[in-house]
Amino acid sequence: MTDHQAQPSWQNPFIYLLAFCSGFCIMGIELLGGRILAPFFGSSVHIWGSIITVFMLSLSFGYLAGGKLSTKNASLKKYGLIFVLAGITILPVAFWSTGIMEIIFLNVEDSRYGSLLACGALFFIPTIILGMISPYSVRLLVTDKDSSGQTAGKLYFVSTLGSALGTIITSFYFVLFFEVNNIITVFSSVLAILGICAILLNKSVKPLHISTAGVVHE
């Protein structure tokens, strides 16, 4: 019997939930990037061009890395570690962003390249890690090649829905009631907590695999 036949009933809904939350956090963080850069570089169109470029580029690298990682004994534990690592790497933005942007602002005269460099320094690494979530989610969800397209479509629907809600809720409500650094800290904490939950739940999957294998061998 294969591993996917031994998956508990809660696993797929849990993965969809995590994909939704990651989409929410990614777009929320991207929007906050504009607020973080604005005091130093303004909020003109080339600032948003820098932000979008850095996020799209880093997500593309994340998709490649996540797809490759998912081919090597994919598990909820590794999936959870991606979330934990994403939470850890985004947290410094809340504490060190001002110092990093001051250094770049004082040394790069052109605000276009300054904003691009600042955005890359703050968001490139964590967004690569966040980009790894989608392909890894597909790997965990797909159990039948005949339904793989439908499963991937459903996952991207859920993830993109999370992104849409993250965009509107962050821009309409969060920034009105909370400090930017506090919102970043919450996003970081949510990602890390979700990752820890996945790691802990992975332990409940393993006994099921073992017991199923035992039945087959008998």
XYZ file of N, CA, C and O in Angstrom:
872
model
N 0.836 -1.182 0.000
C 0.000 0.000 0.000
C 0.881 1.246 0.000
O 1.867 1.307 0.697
N 0.505 2.275 -0.781
C 1.316 3.480 -0.877
C 1.011 4.428 0.261
O -0.007 4.343 0.929
N 1.918 5.423 0.415
C 1.766 6.362 1.521
C 0.490 7.176 1.431
O -0.123 7.484 2.436
N 0.099 7.536 0.188
C -1.057 8.412 0.089
C -2.324 7.722 0.532
O -3.282 8.362 0.950
N -2.386 6.390 0.437
C -3.549 5.661 0.890
C -3.647 5.692 2.410
O -4.699 5.483 2.974
N -2.510 5.927 3.072
C -2.484 5.941 4.524
C -2.667 7.334 5.096
O -2.614 7.514 6.300
N -2.844 8.343 4.251
C -2.989 9.700 4.742
C -4.264 9.827 5.574
O -5.329 9.357 5.179
N -4.188 10.480 6.728
C -5.385 10.723 7.528
C -6.311 11.707 6.834
O -5.880 12.503 6.001
N -7.568 11.681 7.203
C -8.578 12.490 6.512
C -8.372 13.988 6.696
O -8.798 14.791 5.865
N -7.705 14.390 7.780
C -7.526 15.816 8.045
C -6.369 16.434 7.268
O -6.244 17.656 7.201
N -5.509 15.604 6.664
C -4.262 16.137 6.117
C -4.493 17.112 4.960
O -3.928 18.206 4.948
N -5.304 16.732 3.984
C -5.511 17.610 2.833
C -6.182 18.935 3.208
O -5.721 19.997 2.775
N -7.275 18.921 4.020
C -7.832 20.219 4.448
C -6.821 21.077 5.206
O -6.818 22.309 5.066
N -5.966 20.444 5.990
C -4.943 21.174 6.736
C -3.958 21.835 5.789
O -3.561 22.991 5.978
N -3.566 21.131 4.734
C -2.633 21.691 3.750
C -3.279 22.863 3.008
O -2.640 23.891 2.772
N -4.558 22.718 2.656
C -5.261 23.829 2.011
C -5.318 25.048 2.938
O -5.162 26.191 2.491
N -5.544 24.811 4.221
C -5.576 25.905 5.185
C -4.236 26.614 5.244
O -4.164 27.856 5.234
N -3.150 25.855 5.276
C -1.816 26.451 5.325
C -1.508 27.219 4.046
O -0.888 28.294 4.083
N -1.939 26.674 2.900
C -1.720 27.373 1.628
C -2.493 28.690 1.607
O -1.990 29.711 1.114
N -3.708 28.673 2.132
C -4.519 29.899 2.226
C -3.813 30.940 3.093
O -3.692 32.105 2.711
N -3.342 30.513 4.256
C -2.678 31.431 5.183
C -1.373 31.978 4.607
O -1.038 33.157 4.807
N -0.641 31.137 3.874
C 0.610 31.613 3.276
C 0.328 32.657 2.207
O 1.038 33.665 2.097
N -0.713 32.442 1.405
C -1.098 33.441 0.402
C -1.504 34.757 1.047
O -1.137 35.838 0.575
N -2.239 34.654 2.141
C -2.657 35.839 2.899
C -1.433 36.620 3.382
O -1.339 37.837 3.213
N -0.491 35.899 3.981
C 0.698 36.547 4.547
C 1.593 37.151 3.475
O 2.140 38.252 3.658
N 1.760 36.450 2.352
C 2.630 36.957 1.292
C 2.162 38.316 0.792
O 2.938 39.272 0.690
N 0.862 38.428 0.491
C 0.366 39.692 -0.035
C 0.310 40.769 1.038
O 0.532 41.950 0.758
N 0.023 40.359 2.278
C 0.043 41.327 3.364
C 1.428 41.917 3.548
O 1.589 43.132 3.697
N 2.443 41.071 3.508
C 3.828 41.524 3.660
C 4.243 42.403 2.485
O 4.931 43.421 2.655
N 3.825 42.028 1.281
C 4.182 42.826 0.102
C 3.594 44.233 0.201
O 4.267 45.224 -0.098
N 2.347 44.320 0.628
C 1.732 45.635 0.793
C 2.438 46.464 1.862
O 2.669 47.663 1.689
N 2.796 45.817 2.949
C 3.495 46.526 4.016
C 4.877 46.994 3.572
O 5.411 47.961 4.118
N 5.442 46.300 2.574
C 6.731 46.724 2.037
C 6.683 48.157 1.540
O 7.641 48.926 1.698
N 5.554 48.532 0.930
C 5.403 49.904 0.457
C 5.412 50.902 1.593
O 6.012 51.982 1.489
N 4.761 50.549 2.713
C 4.730 51.434 3.871
C 6.106 51.536 4.527
O 6.477 52.579 5.050
N 6.848 50.437 4.501
C 8.167 50.425 5.124
C 9.163 51.275 4.329
O 9.974 52.007 4.895
N 9.103 51.185 3.008
C 10.049 51.927 2.169
C 9.692 53.406 2.019
O 10.564 54.234 1.747
N 8.408 53.737 2.187
C 7.931 55.091 1.896
C 8.672 56.210 2.636
O 8.993 57.236 2.021
N 8.971 56.092 3.930
C 9.645 57.205 4.621
C 11.014 57.567 4.035
O 11.463 58.706 4.179
N 11.657 56.620 3.370
C 12.996 56.865 2.835
C 12.989 57.112 1.325
O 13.749 57.937 0.825
N 12.130 56.384 0.611
C 12.191 56.426 -0.850
C 10.909 56.949 -1.501
O 10.834 57.049 -2.724
N 9.912 57.274 -0.694
C 8.653 57.754 -1.244
C 7.719 56.611 -1.615
O 7.978 55.449 -1.306
N 6.652 56.954 -2.302
C 5.663 55.935 -2.679
C 5.268 56.063 -4.146
O 4.136 55.769 -4.519
N 6.208 56.515 -4.963
C 5.933 56.678 -6.392
C 5.878 55.322 -7.094
O 6.147 54.281 -6.496
N 5.570 55.372 -8.380
C 5.367 54.139 -9.126
C 6.630 53.289 -9.199
O 6.562 52.053 -9.197
N 7.820 53.929 -9.232
C 9.026 53.113 -9.344
C 9.349 52.407 -8.017
O 10.042 51.398 -8.007
N 8.825 52.921 -6.908
C 8.990 52.212 -5.639
C 8.185 50.912 -5.669
O 8.680 49.843 -5.311
N 6.952 51.019 -6.131
C 6.124 49.812 -6.236
C 6.651 48.880 -7.318
O 6.519 47.658 -7.224
N 7.273 49.459 -8.347
C 7.915 48.615 -9.348
C 9.036 47.791 -8.741
O 9.201 46.607 -9.060
N 9.798 48.399 -7.838
C 10.876 47.680 -7.150
C 10.318 46.565 -6.277
O 10.827 45.439 -6.263
N 9.257 46.876 -5.536
C 8.653 45.888 -4.639
C 8.103 44.709 -5.426
O 8.374 43.536 -5.102
N 7.352 44.996 -6.466
C 6.751 43.913 -7.263
C 7.832 43.075 -7.931
O 7.745 41.845 -7.984
N 8.883 43.733 -8.439
C 9.973 43.005 -9.092
C 10.655 42.053 -8.123
O 10.869 40.871 -8.439
N 10.987 42.539 -6.928
C 11.666 41.702 -5.945
C 10.783 40.529 -5.523
O 11.248 39.386 -5.444
N 9.519 40.784 -5.280
C 8.627 39.705 -4.844
C 8.407 38.682 -5.951
O 8.420 37.467 -5.694
N 8.193 39.138 -7.180
C 7.977 38.192 -8.277
C 9.230 37.357 -8.548
O 9.150 36.154 -8.779
N 10.389 38.018 -8.523
C 11.634 37.311 -8.781
C 11.926 36.289 -7.686
O 12.273 35.139 -7.969
N 11.762 36.696 -6.439
C 12.048 35.780 -5.341
C 11.033 34.640 -5.282
O 11.389 33.490 -4.984
N 9.774 34.915 -5.581
C 8.777 33.842 -5.626
C 9.113 32.826 -6.713
O 8.946 31.622 -6.523
N 9.599 33.312 -7.862
C 9.946 32.393 -8.948
C 11.076 31.458 -8.529
O 11.044 30.257 -8.815
N 12.074 31.994 -7.819
C 13.139 31.140 -7.307
C 12.591 30.176 -6.252
O 13.015 29.018 -6.168
N 11.649 30.665 -5.455
C 11.042 29.811 -4.443
C 10.267 28.656 -5.046
O 10.310 27.528 -4.543
N 9.561 28.910 -6.154
C 8.827 27.840 -6.828
C 9.783 26.742 -7.309
O 9.507 25.546 -7.165
N 10.915 27.167 -7.878
C 11.902 26.191 -8.341
C 12.462 25.376 -7.174
O 12.546 24.144 -7.232
N 12.834 26.078 -6.103
C 13.427 25.399 -4.950
C 12.421 24.477 -4.272
O 12.750 23.344 -3.891
N 11.182 24.944 -4.131
C 10.156 24.113 -3.500
C 9.827 22.883 -4.317
O 9.623 21.797 -3.766
N 9.792 23.046 -5.638
C 9.528 21.896 -6.498
C 10.620 20.852 -6.394
O 10.340 19.648 -6.332
N 11.854 21.310 -6.365
C 12.974 20.373 -6.241
C 12.983 19.684 -4.886
O 13.190 18.470 -4.783
N 12.749 20.452 -3.823
C 12.733 19.879 -2.478
C 11.620 18.854 -2.310
O 11.784 17.850 -1.610
N 10.494 19.077 -2.976
C 9.343 18.193 -2.806
C 9.561 16.806 -3.406
O 8.804 15.878 -3.125
N 10.592 16.651 -4.241
C 10.850 15.342 -4.863
C 11.619 14.403 -3.943
O 11.796 13.232 -4.265
N 12.079 14.922 -2.798
C 12.906 14.121 -1.896
C 12.171 13.841 -0.595
O 12.225 14.626 0.351
N 11.430 12.722 -0.560
C 10.732 12.281 0.652
C 9.893 13.393 1.273
O 10.116 13.800 2.415
N 8.937 13.879 0.511
C 8.077 14.953 0.988
C 7.301 14.508 2.230
O 6.812 13.384 2.307
N 7.198 15.403 3.200
C 6.487 15.089 4.441
C 5.962 16.366 5.065
O 6.416 17.472 4.745
N 5.010 16.207 5.979
C 4.485 17.355 6.703
C 5.566 18.017 7.549
O 5.532 19.230 7.781
N 6.524 17.231 8.014
C 7.599 17.786 8.836
C 8.412 18.807 8.042
O 8.650 19.932 8.504
N 8.836 18.427 6.839
C 9.603 19.352 6.000
C 8.734 20.535 5.571
O 9.214 21.672 5.486
N 7.477 20.256 5.315
C 6.527 21.311 4.957
C 6.425 22.328 6.096
O 6.476 23.544 5.876
N 6.309 21.828 7.315
C 6.244 22.709 8.471
C 7.514 23.504 8.674
O 7.476 24.678 9.061
N 8.652 22.881 8.399
C 9.929 23.576 8.546
C 10.028 24.769 7.598
O 10.649 25.786 7.931
N 9.428 24.656 6.419
C 9.415 25.781 5.475
C 8.679 26.964 6.104
O 9.141 28.107 6.049
N 7.543 26.693 6.732
C 6.775 27.759 7.384
C 7.558 28.379 8.539
O 7.577 29.603 8.697
N 8.162 27.533 9.349
C 8.936 28.043 10.485
C 10.081 28.925 10.002
O 10.325 30.021 10.533
N 10.791 28.456 8.974
C 11.911 29.221 8.432
C 11.432 30.544 7.827
O 12.085 31.581 7.979
N 10.280 30.510 7.158
C 9.719 31.747 6.599
C 9.396 32.734 7.711
O 9.679 33.933 7.598
N 8.804 32.233 8.796
C 8.480 33.103 9.921
C 9.713 33.722 10.552
O 9.730 34.909 10.896
N 10.775 32.932 10.671
C 12.014 33.423 11.277
C 12.677 34.476 10.400
O 13.151 35.508 10.879
N 12.720 34.241 9.097
C 13.422 35.159 8.198
C 12.662 36.468 7.952
O 13.284 37.467 7.573
N 11.352 36.469 8.149
C 10.600 37.712 7.952
C 10.626 38.571 9.209
O 10.433 39.793 9.151
N 10.897 37.980 10.356
C 10.871 38.721 11.622
C 11.879 39.878 11.681
O 11.546 40.951 12.217
N 13.110 39.725 11.156
C 14.059 40.853 11.213
C 13.557 42.121 10.540
O 14.035 43.225 10.876
N 12.619 42.009 9.606
C 12.069 43.199 8.948
C 11.448 44.128 9.986
O 11.532 45.359 9.871
N 10.820 43.542 11.008
C 10.158 44.352 12.032
C 11.146 45.085 12.933
O 10.795 46.094 13.545
N 12.376 44.601 13.016
C 13.335 45.168 13.966
C 14.474 45.950 13.311
O 14.982 46.915 13.898
N 14.881 45.537 12.122
C 16.089 46.101 11.524
C 15.856 46.848 10.224
O 16.801 47.315 9.601
N 14.611 46.951 9.775
C 14.357 47.565 8.473
C 14.817 49.023 8.423
O 15.387 49.472 7.429
N 14.588 49.775 9.494
C 14.964 51.187 9.507
C 16.472 51.363 9.357
O 16.943 52.183 8.554
N 17.239 50.583 10.106
C 18.697 50.680 10.022
C 19.224 50.300 8.651
O 20.120 50.964 8.106
N 18.651 49.238 8.078
C 19.086 48.796 6.748
C 18.789 49.860 5.702
O 19.633 50.187 4.853
N 17.595 50.455 5.759
C 17.222 51.457 4.760
C 18.011 52.744 4.933
O 18.294 53.426 3.942
N 18.364 53.107 6.157
C 19.189 54.290 6.379
C 20.543 54.153 5.688
O 21.027 55.080 5.034
N 21.147 52.978 5.827
C 22.452 52.736 5.200
C 22.347 52.828 3.685
O 23.166 53.485 3.016
N 21.324 52.190 3.130
C 21.154 52.197 1.672
C 20.799 53.591 1.178
O 21.322 54.072 0.156
N 19.934 54.282 1.907
C 19.510 55.628 1.512
C 20.684 56.598 1.450
O 20.777 57.453 0.563
N 21.613 56.458 2.389
C 22.761 57.361 2.457
C 23.843 57.035 1.427
O 24.675 57.881 1.113
N 23.810 55.824 0.900
C 24.872 55.402 -0.016
C 24.430 55.240 -1.467
O 25.283 55.090 -2.346
N 23.136 55.239 -1.720
C 22.638 55.113 -3.091
C 21.805 56.355 -3.407
O 20.737 56.559 -2.811
N 22.276 57.159 -4.314
C 21.621 58.439 -4.590
C 20.300 58.283 -5.334
O 19.326 58.959 -5.033
N 20.273 57.399 -6.307
C 19.068 57.210 -7.123
C 18.055 56.388 -6.325
O 18.316 55.246 -5.955
N 16.885 56.977 -6.077
C 15.866 56.301 -5.267
C 15.331 55.044 -5.939
O 14.851 54.131 -5.274
N 15.421 54.990 -7.260
C 14.959 53.795 -7.960
C 15.798 52.583 -7.563
O 15.259 51.533 -7.174
N 17.112 52.743 -7.667
C 17.998 51.628 -7.339
C 18.122 51.434 -5.834
O 18.314 50.319 -5.350
N 17.971 52.522 -5.097
C 17.994 52.414 -3.647
C 16.822 51.608 -3.129
O 16.976 50.734 -2.267
N 15.644 51.878 -3.669
C 14.447 51.136 -3.240
C 14.528 49.674 -3.664
O 14.104 48.776 -2.925
N 15.090 49.439 -4.855
C 15.235 48.055 -5.323
C 16.185 47.279 -4.420
O 15.912 46.135 -4.028
N 17.299 47.915 -4.060
C 18.274 47.267 -3.191
C 17.712 47.055 -1.787
O 17.897 45.990 -1.183
N 17.011 48.063 -1.265
C 16.433 47.958 0.072
C 15.377 46.857 0.131
O 15.346 46.061 1.077
N 14.535 46.814 -0.876
C 13.491 45.782 -0.913
C 14.110 44.397 -1.015
O 13.655 43.447 -0.360
N 15.166 44.278 -1.824
C 15.843 42.992 -1.931
C 16.475 42.564 -0.619
O 16.392 41.395 -0.219
N 17.097 43.523 0.072
C 17.746 43.207 1.347
C 16.741 42.755 2.389
O 17.029 41.878 3.213
N 15.546 43.331 2.360
C 14.543 43.025 3.375
C 13.715 41.778 3.055
O 13.415 40.980 3.952
N 13.357 41.614 1.785
C 12.324 40.631 1.455
C 12.753 39.489 0.542
O 11.991 38.533 0.369
N 13.935 39.561 -0.046
C 14.297 38.560 -1.046
C 14.341 37.146 -0.458
O 13.699 36.220 -0.973
N 15.078 36.960 0.621
C 15.229 35.625 1.219
C 13.909 35.079 1.777
O 13.512 33.948 1.450
N 13.189 35.844 2.625
C 11.932 35.284 3.148
C 10.907 34.981 2.072
O 10.147 34.007 2.188
N 10.888 35.775 0.994
C 9.898 35.524 -0.051
C 10.269 34.291 -0.881
O 9.381 33.581 -1.380
N 11.550 34.019 -1.044
C 11.963 32.763 -1.679
C 11.411 31.578 -0.884
O 10.857 30.626 -1.446
N 11.562 31.646 0.425
C 11.083 30.554 1.279
C 9.565 30.444 1.205
O 9.016 29.339 1.120
N 8.877 31.570 1.207
C 7.419 31.538 1.072
C 6.991 30.961 -0.277
O 5.974 30.284 -0.381
N 7.775 31.226 -1.312
C 7.463 30.690 -2.634
C 7.575 29.179 -2.706
O 6.975 28.543 -3.587
N 8.332 28.577 -1.792
C 8.501 27.125 -1.782
C 7.235 26.402 -1.342
O 7.066 25.206 -1.595
N 6.325 27.127 -0.695
C 5.146 26.489 -0.108
C 4.208 25.912 -1.158
O 3.730 24.784 -1.019
N 3.935 26.659 -2.227
C 2.947 26.200 -3.218
C 3.334 24.887 -3.895
O 2.539 23.944 -3.911
N 4.532 24.765 -4.480
C 4.870 23.487 -5.118
C 4.954 22.342 -4.115
O 4.599 21.202 -4.448
N 5.388 22.630 -2.901
C 5.456 21.572 -1.891
C 4.046 21.139 -1.491
O 3.795 19.955 -1.248
N 3.115 22.091 -1.448
C 1.717 21.762 -1.151
C 1.141 20.830 -2.209
O 0.452 19.861 -1.889
N 1.428 21.143 -3.476
C 0.934 20.296 -4.574
C 1.451 18.875 -4.424
O 0.712 17.902 -4.577
N 2.724 18.754 -4.088
C 3.328 17.418 -3.932
C 2.637 16.618 -2.833
O 2.403 15.415 -2.977
N 2.297 17.270 -1.735
C 1.648 16.566 -0.634
C 0.195 16.223 -0.951
O -0.339 15.233 -0.449
N -0.442 17.038 -1.784
C -1.861 16.843 -2.074
C -2.119 15.833 -3.187
O -3.108 15.098 -3.158
N -1.241 15.801 -4.173
C -1.492 14.959 -5.346
C -1.237 13.491 -5.013
O -0.136 13.114 -4.603
N -2.254 12.684 -5.162
C -2.131 11.248 -4.923
C -2.457 10.433 -6.164
O -2.237 9.230 -6.191
N -2.962 11.097 -7.183
C -3.355 10.404 -8.409
C -3.038 11.307 -9.594
O -3.515 12.445 -9.660
N -2.212 10.812 -10.517
C -1.790 11.656 -11.640
C -2.969 12.105 -12.497
O -2.915 13.162 -13.130
N -4.055 11.327 -12.515
C -5.211 11.698 -13.327
C -5.947 12.919 -12.769
O -6.641 13.610 -13.506
N -5.807 13.153 -11.476
C -6.483 14.297 -10.863
C -5.503 15.384 -10.443
O -5.867 16.312 -9.724
N -4.246 15.271 -10.884
C -3.224 16.216 -10.439
C -3.533 17.646 -10.884
O -3.321 18.596 -10.135
N -4.045 17.797 -12.103
C -4.376 19.134 -12.592
C -5.492 19.766 -11.776
O -5.419 20.949 -11.427
N -6.498 18.987 -11.459
C -7.610 19.496 -10.658
C -7.150 19.865 -9.252
O -7.544 20.894 -8.705
N -6.297 19.034 -8.684
C -5.782 19.296 -7.340
C -4.944 20.569 -7.321
O -5.081 21.415 -6.426
N -4.056 20.722 -8.321
C -3.227 21.922 -8.395
C -4.085 23.168 -8.593
O -3.833 24.213 -7.972
N -5.114 23.054 -9.437
C -6.015 24.183 -9.660
C -6.739 24.596 -8.393
O -6.874 25.786 -8.089
N -7.191 23.603 -7.626
C -7.880 23.886 -6.367
C -6.935 24.553 -5.374
O -7.308 25.499 -4.673
N -5.695 24.071 -5.338
C -4.714 24.650 -4.418
C -4.438 26.103 -4.771
O -4.430 26.979 -3.892
N -4.219 26.390 -6.052
C -3.917 27.762 -6.453
C -5.126 28.672 -6.272
O -4.970 29.869 -6.004
N -6.325 28.107 -6.399
C -7.531 28.886 -6.095
C -7.542 29.292 -4.627
O -7.764 30.455 -4.285
N -7.287 28.331 -3.745
C -7.291 28.608 -2.303
C -6.187 29.592 -1.932
O -6.405 30.544 -1.176
N -4.991 29.378 -2.482
C -3.858 30.247 -2.184
C -4.093 31.670 -2.686
O -3.813 32.651 -1.983
N -4.622 31.787 -3.899
C -4.875 33.112 -4.476
C -6.014 33.817 -3.757
O -5.994 35.047 -3.583
N -7.012 33.048 -3.311
C -8.083 33.634 -2.504
C -7.507 34.215 -1.213
O -7.877 35.312 -0.787
N -6.583 33.473 -0.601
C -5.906 33.985 0.588
C -5.137 35.263 0.283
O -5.150 36.209 1.072
N -4.483 35.305 -0.885
C -3.738 36.503 -1.284
C -4.666 37.707 -1.452
O -4.337 38.826 -1.041
N -5.835 37.460 -2.064
C -6.796 38.549 -2.271
C -7.291 39.091 -0.937
O -7.358 40.315 -0.728
N -7.621 38.190 -0.024
C -8.098 38.624 1.285
C -6.979 39.303 2.077
O -7.218 40.280 2.792
N -5.762 38.776 1.945
C -4.628 39.402 2.612
C -4.391 40.818 2.124
O -4.055 41.716 2.902
N -4.586 41.022 0.830
C -4.416 42.350 0.248
C -5.444 43.337 0.783
O -5.105 44.427 1.261
N -6.716 42.947 0.728
C -7.773 43.901 1.091
C -7.856 44.117 2.598
O -8.070 45.234 3.072
N -7.661 43.057 3.375
C -7.760 43.202 4.833
C -6.578 43.998 5.378
O -6.733 44.850 6.256
N -5.382 43.729 4.840
C -4.211 44.481 5.296
C -4.324 45.952 4.930
O -4.052 46.832 5.755
N -4.730 46.242 3.688
C -4.780 47.625 3.224
C -5.979 48.396 3.763
O -5.895 49.612 3.987
N -7.099 47.708 4.001
C -8.313 48.387 4.454
C -8.400 48.508 5.977
O -8.998 49.455 6.483
N -7.822 47.538 6.683
C -8.050 47.486 8.128
C -6.772 47.445 8.970
O -6.598 48.262 9.878
N -5.883 46.490 8.689
C -4.711 46.314 9.550
C -3.895 47.594 9.695
O -3.511 47.981 10.797
N -3.611 48.243 8.553
C -2.738 49.425 8.606
C -3.408 50.614 9.293
O -2.719 51.566 9.692
N -4.724 50.554 9.444
C -5.433 51.640 10.124
C -5.381 51.512 11.636
O -5.473 52.510 12.361
N -5.261 50.297 12.121
C -5.374 50.049 13.556
C -4.079 49.590 14.226
O -3.982 49.618 15.452
N -3.098 49.166 13.421
C -1.884 48.608 14.011
C -0.638 49.204 13.358
O -0.664 49.618 12.204
N 0.446 49.214 14.121
C 1.740 49.624 13.579
C 2.243 48.577 12.590
O 1.986 47.374 12.762
N 2.963 49.047 11.576
C 3.455 48.134 10.539
C 4.325 47.031 11.127
O 4.171 45.856 10.786
N 5.226 47.399 12.023
C 6.118 46.396 12.617
C 5.358 45.350 13.418
O 5.738 44.178 13.457
N 4.261 45.773 14.064
C 3.444 44.817 14.812
C 2.741 43.838 13.877
O 2.614 42.641 14.185
N 2.304 44.337 12.734
C 1.644 43.452 11.758
C 2.641 42.441 11.208
O 2.328 41.250 11.068
N 3.850 42.903 10.898
C 4.895 42.010 10.407
C 5.183 40.933 11.451
O 5.332 39.740 11.124
N 5.246 41.323 12.719
C 5.515 40.364 13.793
C 4.411 39.328 13.887
O 4.672 38.132 14.091
N 3.171 39.748 13.717
C 2.040 38.809 13.755
C 2.112 37.843 12.583
O 1.920 36.629 12.755
N 2.384 38.360 11.381
C 2.527 37.480 10.219
C 3.633 36.455 10.458
O 3.476 35.262 10.157
N 4.750 36.911 10.988
C 5.869 36.023 11.285
C 5.462 34.939 12.280
O 5.771 33.760 12.096
N 4.747 35.347 13.313
C 4.325 34.405 14.350
C 3.328 33.389 13.807
O 3.401 32.197 14.127
N 2.403 33.851 12.987
C 1.402 32.947 12.409
C 2.073 31.881 11.545
O 1.750 30.690 11.640
N 3.013 32.297 10.702
C 3.726 31.351 9.848
C 4.481 30.320 10.691
O 4.425 29.112 10.412
N 5.170 30.789 11.723
C 5.941 29.880 12.574
C 5.030 28.916 13.333
O 5.325 27.718 13.426
N 3.914 29.410 13.844
C 2.977 28.556 14.591
C 2.367 27.501 13.683
O 2.239 26.327 14.062
N 1.988 27.895 12.472
C 1.440 26.926 11.514
C 2.476 25.851 11.190
O 2.139 24.667 11.078
N 3.726 26.266 11.040
C 4.786 25.302 10.770
C 4.978 24.325 11.913
O 5.135 23.117 11.695
N 4.955 24.838 13.135
C 5.097 23.957 14.304
C 3.936 22.976 14.378
O 4.126 21.796 14.700
N 2.733 23.446 14.076
C 1.564 22.550 14.061
C 1.758 21.424 13.047
O 1.441 20.260 13.319
N 2.273 21.768 11.860
C 2.508 20.751 10.829
C 3.543 19.729 11.288
O 3.386 18.519 11.066
N 4.592 20.207 11.942
C 5.642 19.305 12.432
C 5.079 18.359 13.490
O 5.360 17.150 13.489
N 4.274 18.896 14.402
C 3.683 18.066 15.457
C 2.684 17.063 14.891
O 2.635 15.909 15.309
N 1.881 17.510 13.925
C 0.893 16.616 13.326
C 1.547 15.526 12.483
O 0.978 14.456 12.293
N 2.744 15.802 11.983
C 3.470 14.792 11.212
C 3.717 13.537 12.041
O 3.727 12.420 11.524
N 3.883 13.709 13.354
C 4.125 12.561 14.233
C 2.914 11.638 14.300
O 3.056 10.434 14.510
N 1.727 12.190 14.099
C 0.529 11.357 14.132
C 0.308 10.619 12.822
O -0.490 9.691 12.749
N 1.013 11.053 11.771
C 0.893 10.378 10.475
C 1.766 9.131 10.429
O 1.389 8.105 9.899
N 2.955 9.210 11.025
C 3.912 8.114 10.936
C 3.391 6.774 11.475
O 3.535 5.755 10.820
N 2.749 6.748 12.667
C 2.248 5.469 13.150
C 1.243 4.823 12.209
O 1.181 3.618 12.079
N 0.461 5.681 11.526
C -0.517 5.161 10.584
C 0.169 4.476 9.421
O -0.243 3.411 8.976
N 1.281 5.048 8.939
C 2.039 4.421 7.857
C 2.599 3.072 8.312
O 2.556 2.096 7.586
N 3.102 3.027 9.535
C 3.711 1.793 10.031
C 2.689 0.686 10.190
O 2.885 -0.435 9.749
N 1.546 1.042 10.785
C 0.540 0.019 11.010
C -0.031 -0.494 9.693
O -0.323 -1.666 9.537
N -0.158 0.407 8.705
C -0.682 -0.009 7.402
C 0.291 -0.953 6.720
O -0.096 -1.950 6.123
N 1.571 -0.630 6.824
C 2.580 -1.494 6.206
C 2.539 -2.874 6.838
O 2.689 -3.894 6.171
N 2.295 -2.909 8.149
C 2.242 -4.197 8.818
C 1.114 -5.059 8.327
O 1.252 -6.271 8.161
N -0.032 -4.432 8.052
C -1.173 -5.199 7.547
C -0.878 -5.772 6.178
O -1.195 -6.906 5.866
N -0.206 -4.963 5.341
C 0.114 -5.430 3.993
C 1.080 -6.585 4.050
O 0.932 -7.568 3.324
N 2.079 -6.483 4.914
C 3.068 -7.563 4.978
C 2.455 -8.858 5.462
O 2.877 -9.943 5.081
N 1.449 -8.770 6.314
C 0.807 -9.987 6.768
C 0.069 -10.660 5.631
O -0.057 -11.861 5.582
